[in-house]
Short mmCIF file of C-alpha atoms in Angstrom, two decimals:
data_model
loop_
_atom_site.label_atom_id
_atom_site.label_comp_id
_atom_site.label_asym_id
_atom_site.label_seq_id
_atom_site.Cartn_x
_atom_site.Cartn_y
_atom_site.Cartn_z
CA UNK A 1 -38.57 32.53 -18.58
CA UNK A 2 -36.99 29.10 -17.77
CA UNK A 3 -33.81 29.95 -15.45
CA UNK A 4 -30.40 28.52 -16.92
CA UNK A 5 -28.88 25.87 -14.84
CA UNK A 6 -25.09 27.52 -14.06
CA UNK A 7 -22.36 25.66 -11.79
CA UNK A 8 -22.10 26.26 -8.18
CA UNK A 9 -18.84 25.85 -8.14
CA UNK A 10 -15.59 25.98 -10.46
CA UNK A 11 -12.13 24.35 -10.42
CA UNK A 12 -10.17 26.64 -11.89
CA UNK A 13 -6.59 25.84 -11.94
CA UNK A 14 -3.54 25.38 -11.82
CA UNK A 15 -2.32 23.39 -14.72
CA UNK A 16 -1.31 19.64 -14.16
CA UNK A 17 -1.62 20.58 -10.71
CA UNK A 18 -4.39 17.85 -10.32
CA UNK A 19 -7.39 18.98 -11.91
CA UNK A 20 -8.13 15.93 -13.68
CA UNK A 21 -7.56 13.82 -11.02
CA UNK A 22 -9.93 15.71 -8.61
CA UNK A 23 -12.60 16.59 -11.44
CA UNK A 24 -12.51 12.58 -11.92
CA UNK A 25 -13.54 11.61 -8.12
CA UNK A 26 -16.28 14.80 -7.58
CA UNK A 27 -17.70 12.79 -10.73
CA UNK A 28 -18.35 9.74 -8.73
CA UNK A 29 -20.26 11.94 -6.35
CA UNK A 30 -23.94 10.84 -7.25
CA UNK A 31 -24.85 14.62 -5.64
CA UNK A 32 -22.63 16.09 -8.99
CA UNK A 33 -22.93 17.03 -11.86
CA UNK A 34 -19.99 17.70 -14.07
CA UNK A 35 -20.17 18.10 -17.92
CA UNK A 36 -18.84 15.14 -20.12
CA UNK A 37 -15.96 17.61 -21.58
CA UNK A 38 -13.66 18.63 -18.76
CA UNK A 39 -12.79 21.57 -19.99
CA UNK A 40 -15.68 23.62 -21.07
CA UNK A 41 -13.63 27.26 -21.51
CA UNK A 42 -16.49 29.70 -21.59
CA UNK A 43 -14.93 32.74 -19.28
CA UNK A 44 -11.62 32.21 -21.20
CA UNK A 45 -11.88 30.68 -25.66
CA UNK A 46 -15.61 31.06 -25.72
CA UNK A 47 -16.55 33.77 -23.52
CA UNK A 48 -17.69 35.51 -27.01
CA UNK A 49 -20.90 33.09 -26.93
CA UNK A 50 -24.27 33.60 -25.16
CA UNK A 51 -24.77 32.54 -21.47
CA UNK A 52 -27.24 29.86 -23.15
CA UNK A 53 -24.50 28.25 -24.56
CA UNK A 54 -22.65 27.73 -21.69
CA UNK A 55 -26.12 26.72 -19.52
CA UNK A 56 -26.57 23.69 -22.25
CA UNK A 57 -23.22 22.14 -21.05
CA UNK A 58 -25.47 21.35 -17.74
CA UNK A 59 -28.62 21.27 -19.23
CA UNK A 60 -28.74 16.89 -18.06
CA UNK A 61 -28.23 18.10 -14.81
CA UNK A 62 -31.04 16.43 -12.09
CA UNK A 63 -32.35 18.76 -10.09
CA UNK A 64 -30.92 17.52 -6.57
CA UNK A 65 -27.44 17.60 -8.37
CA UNK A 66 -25.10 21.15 -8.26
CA UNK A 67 -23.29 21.67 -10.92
CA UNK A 68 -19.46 21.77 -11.68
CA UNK A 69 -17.10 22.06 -13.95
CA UNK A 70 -13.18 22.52 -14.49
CA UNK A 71 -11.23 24.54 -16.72
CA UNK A 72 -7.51 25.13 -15.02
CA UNK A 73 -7.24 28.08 -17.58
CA UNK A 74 -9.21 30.19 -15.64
CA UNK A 75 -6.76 30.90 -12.98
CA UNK A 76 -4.12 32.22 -15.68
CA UNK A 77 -6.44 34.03 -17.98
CA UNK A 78 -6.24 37.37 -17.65
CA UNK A 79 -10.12 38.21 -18.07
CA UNK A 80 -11.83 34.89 -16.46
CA UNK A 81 -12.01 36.25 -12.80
CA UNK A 82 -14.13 39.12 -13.88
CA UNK A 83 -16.05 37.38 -16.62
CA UNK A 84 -16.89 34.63 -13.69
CA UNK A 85 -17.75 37.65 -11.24
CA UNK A 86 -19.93 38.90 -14.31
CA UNK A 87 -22.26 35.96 -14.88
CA UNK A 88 -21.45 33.40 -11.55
CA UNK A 89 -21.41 36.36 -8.93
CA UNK A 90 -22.23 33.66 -6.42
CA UNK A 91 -20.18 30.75 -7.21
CA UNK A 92 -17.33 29.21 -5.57
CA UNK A 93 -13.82 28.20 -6.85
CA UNK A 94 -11.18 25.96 -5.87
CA UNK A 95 -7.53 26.05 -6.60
CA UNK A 96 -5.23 23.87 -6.57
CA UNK A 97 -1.49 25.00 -6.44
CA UNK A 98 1.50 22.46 -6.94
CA UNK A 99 5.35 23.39 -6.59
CA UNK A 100 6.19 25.58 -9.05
CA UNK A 101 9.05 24.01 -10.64
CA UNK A 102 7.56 20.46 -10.69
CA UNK A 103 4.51 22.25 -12.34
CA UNK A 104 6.72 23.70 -15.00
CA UNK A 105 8.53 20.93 -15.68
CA UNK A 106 5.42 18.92 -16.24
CA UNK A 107 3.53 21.34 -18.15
CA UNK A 108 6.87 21.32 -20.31
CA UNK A 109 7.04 17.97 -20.68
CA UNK A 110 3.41 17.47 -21.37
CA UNK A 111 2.96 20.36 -24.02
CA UNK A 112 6.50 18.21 -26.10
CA UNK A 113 3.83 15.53 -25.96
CA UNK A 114 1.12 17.06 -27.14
CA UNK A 115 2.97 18.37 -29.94
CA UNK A 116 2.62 22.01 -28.55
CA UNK A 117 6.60 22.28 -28.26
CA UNK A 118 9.14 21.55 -30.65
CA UNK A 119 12.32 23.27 -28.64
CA UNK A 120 14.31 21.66 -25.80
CA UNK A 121 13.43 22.70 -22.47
CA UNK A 122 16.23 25.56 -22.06
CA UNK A 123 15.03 27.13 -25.26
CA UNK A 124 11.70 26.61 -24.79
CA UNK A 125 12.23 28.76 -21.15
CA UNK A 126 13.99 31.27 -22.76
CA UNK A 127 11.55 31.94 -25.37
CA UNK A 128 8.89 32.48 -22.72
CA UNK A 129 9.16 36.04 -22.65
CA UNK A 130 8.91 36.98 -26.62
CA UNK A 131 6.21 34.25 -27.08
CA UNK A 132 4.02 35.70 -24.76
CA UNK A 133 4.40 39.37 -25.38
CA UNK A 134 1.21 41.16 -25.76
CA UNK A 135 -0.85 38.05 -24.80
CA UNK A 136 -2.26 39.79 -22.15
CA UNK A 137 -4.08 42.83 -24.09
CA UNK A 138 -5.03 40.17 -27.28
CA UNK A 139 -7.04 37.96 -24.57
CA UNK A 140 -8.89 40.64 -23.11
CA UNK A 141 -11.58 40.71 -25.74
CA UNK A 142 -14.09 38.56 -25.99
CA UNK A 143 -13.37 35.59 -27.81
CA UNK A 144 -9.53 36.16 -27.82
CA UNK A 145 -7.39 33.57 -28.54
CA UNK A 146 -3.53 33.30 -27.77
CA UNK A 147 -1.87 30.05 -28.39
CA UNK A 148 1.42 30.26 -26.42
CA UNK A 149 -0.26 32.41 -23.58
CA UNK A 150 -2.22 28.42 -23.34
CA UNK A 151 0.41 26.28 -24.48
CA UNK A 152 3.96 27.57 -23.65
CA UNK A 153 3.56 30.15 -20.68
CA UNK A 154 5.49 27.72 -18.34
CA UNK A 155 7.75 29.60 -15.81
CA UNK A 156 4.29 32.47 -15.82
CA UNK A 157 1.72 30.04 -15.09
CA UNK A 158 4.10 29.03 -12.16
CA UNK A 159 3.70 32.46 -10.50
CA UNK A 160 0.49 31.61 -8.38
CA UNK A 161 0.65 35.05 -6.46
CA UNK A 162 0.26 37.15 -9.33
CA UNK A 163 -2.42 35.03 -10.63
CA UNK A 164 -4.93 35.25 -7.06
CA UNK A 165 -4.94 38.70 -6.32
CA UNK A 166 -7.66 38.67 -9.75
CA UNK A 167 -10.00 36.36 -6.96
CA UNK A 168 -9.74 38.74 -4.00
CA UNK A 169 -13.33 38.93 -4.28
CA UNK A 170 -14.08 35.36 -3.32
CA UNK A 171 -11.20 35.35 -0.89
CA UNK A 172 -13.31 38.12 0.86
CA UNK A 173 -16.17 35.95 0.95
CA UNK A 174 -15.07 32.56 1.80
CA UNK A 175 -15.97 31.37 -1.86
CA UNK A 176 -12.57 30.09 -2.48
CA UNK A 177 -10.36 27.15 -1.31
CA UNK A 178 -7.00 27.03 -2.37
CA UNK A 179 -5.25 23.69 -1.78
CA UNK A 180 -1.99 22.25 -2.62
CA UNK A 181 -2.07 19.55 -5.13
CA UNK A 182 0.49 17.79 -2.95
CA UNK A 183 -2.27 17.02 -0.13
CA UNK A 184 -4.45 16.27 -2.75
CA UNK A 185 -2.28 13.11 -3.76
CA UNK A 186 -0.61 12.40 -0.52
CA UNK A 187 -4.22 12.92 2.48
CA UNK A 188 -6.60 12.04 -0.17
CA UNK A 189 -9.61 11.44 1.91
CA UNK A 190 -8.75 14.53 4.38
CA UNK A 191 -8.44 16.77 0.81
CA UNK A 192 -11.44 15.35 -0.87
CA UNK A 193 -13.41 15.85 2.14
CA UNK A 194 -12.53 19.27 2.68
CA UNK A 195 -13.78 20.20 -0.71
CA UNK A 196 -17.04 18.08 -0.28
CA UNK A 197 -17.89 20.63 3.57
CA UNK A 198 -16.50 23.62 1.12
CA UNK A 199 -19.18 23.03 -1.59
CA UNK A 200 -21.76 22.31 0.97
CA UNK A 201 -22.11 18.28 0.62
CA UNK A 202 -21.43 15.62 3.64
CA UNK A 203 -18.00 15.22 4.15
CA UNK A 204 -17.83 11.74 5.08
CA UNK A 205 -18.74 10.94 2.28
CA UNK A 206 -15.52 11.40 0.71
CA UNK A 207 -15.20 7.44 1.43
CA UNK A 208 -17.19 6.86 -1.28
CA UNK A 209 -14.65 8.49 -4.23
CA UNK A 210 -11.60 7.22 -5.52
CA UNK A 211 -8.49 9.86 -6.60
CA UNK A 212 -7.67 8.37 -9.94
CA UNK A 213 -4.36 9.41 -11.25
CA UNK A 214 -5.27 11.11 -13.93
CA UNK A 215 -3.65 12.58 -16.64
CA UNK A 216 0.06 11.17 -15.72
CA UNK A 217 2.64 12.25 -17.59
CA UNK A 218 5.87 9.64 -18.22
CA UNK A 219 8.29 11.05 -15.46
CA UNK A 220 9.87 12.40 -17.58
CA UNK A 221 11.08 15.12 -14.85
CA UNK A 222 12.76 12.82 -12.58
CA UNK A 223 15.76 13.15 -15.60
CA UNK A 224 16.06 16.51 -14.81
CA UNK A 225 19.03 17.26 -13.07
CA UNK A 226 18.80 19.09 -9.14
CA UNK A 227 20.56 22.12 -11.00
CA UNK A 228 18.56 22.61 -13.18
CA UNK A 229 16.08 22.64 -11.06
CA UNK A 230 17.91 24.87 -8.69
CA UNK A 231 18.13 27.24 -12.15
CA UNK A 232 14.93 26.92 -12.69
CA UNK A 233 13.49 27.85 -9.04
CA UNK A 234 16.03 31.32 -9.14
CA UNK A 235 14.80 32.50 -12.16
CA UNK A 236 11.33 32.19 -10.94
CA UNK A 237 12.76 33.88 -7.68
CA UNK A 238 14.77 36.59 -9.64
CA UNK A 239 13.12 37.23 -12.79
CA UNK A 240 9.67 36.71 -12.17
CA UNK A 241 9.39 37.79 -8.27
CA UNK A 242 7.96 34.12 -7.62
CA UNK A 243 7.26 34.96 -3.71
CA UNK A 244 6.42 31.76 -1.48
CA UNK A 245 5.58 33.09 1.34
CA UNK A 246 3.42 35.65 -0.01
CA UNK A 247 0.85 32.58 -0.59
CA UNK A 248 1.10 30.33 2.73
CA UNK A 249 2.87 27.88 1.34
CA UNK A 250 6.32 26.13 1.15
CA UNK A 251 7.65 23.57 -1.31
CA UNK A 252 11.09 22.21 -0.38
#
């Protein structure tokens, strides 16, 4: 039996905290293979299909190449860290995590591009809560689909440290690197070369790859006012226990 070529390693999240951008310069790597489609979705949309199908997304995959791919939904999905454990039980992830409230903001503003949001942002926050009841339960079947839980969940995809305790496993292990999309755009080189030595390629050559910046939205959050921000960043704080320091990490 032919073995199926699988990824060695995931990037799993967060939501325009980078992703693109990073998925874009490990593609330059010649040592890497990522699919054409970013996003492939198996352990979260399609995890209702065969292992197979997921194996063909890598199937032009040369045999001195590992194998990658990205799918920020993972981290928020309520199933994907098993499903991964399930199929991938030796594969590593990588995280990026970006301020909360400039993640939210631009996950608003980019879902009012897409078309995914019709109300202004207040509404839109304060719908959160009804649009995403029962998500959770619906998603944990295979194959389960819920749109806002994708789409609209912006002050919940924001709460990183209820979102990695579902990855203890590889936090045990050393399989995962969690990095702040900040360091990602501001050290480039140091950032890109630390996740070359984490996957297990020469760090130096990191030199070689350009960070594109990818999927920019128009800054449309710099018209945000600082209260609102400041609004924003309690309610995460008060109503959703968003916790800092339980992760490591500070954003001013």
């Amino acid at each position: 039996m032919t073995q199926l070529q699988l990824p060695n390693f995931l990037v799993i999240g967060t939501q325009k905290g980078g992703t693109t951008s990073l998925e874009q310069a490990l593609r330059q790597h010649k040592q890497i293979f990522i699919p054409v489609k970013k996003e492939v979705h198996y352990f979260s949309l399609f995890s209702s299909q065969p292992l197979e199908w997921y194996a063909n997304h890598f199937i032009e995959a040369k045999t001195e190449q590992i194998c990658a791919e990205a799918t920020p939904y993972y981290l928020f999905h309520p199933a994907a860290a098993e499903r991964i454990n399930q199929s991938l039980s030796k594969v590593k992830l990588i995280v990026l995590l970006r301020d909360p409230v400039e993640r939210l903001l631009s996950h608003y503003f980019h879902a009012r591009r897409l078309g995914n949001e019709s109300l202004g942002l207040s509404d839109a926050l304060a719908a959160e809560n009804e649009r995403l009841a029962g998500a959770e339960a619906q998603l944990m079947s295979a194959g389960g689909v819920h749109q806002a839980h994708q789409k609209q969940s912006y002050f919940s995809r924001s709460c990183y440290e209820k979102q990695l305790p579902r990855f203890d496993l590889w936090q045990q292990t050393d399989r995962l690197l969690i990095l702040r999309s900040e360091d990602l755009f501001e050290q480039s080189q140091q950032t890109l070369a630390k996740v070359l030595a984490f996957i297990g390629l020469n760090a130096s050559s990191s030199t070689q790859l350009l960070l594109p910046q990818a999927n920019r939205g128009n800054s449309e959050a710099a018209a945000v006012s600082s209260s609102e921000k400041k609004r924003i960043k309690e309610t995460l704080i008060n109503t959703y226990s968003w916790a800092a320091n339980k992760l490591k990490m500070h954003w001013d």
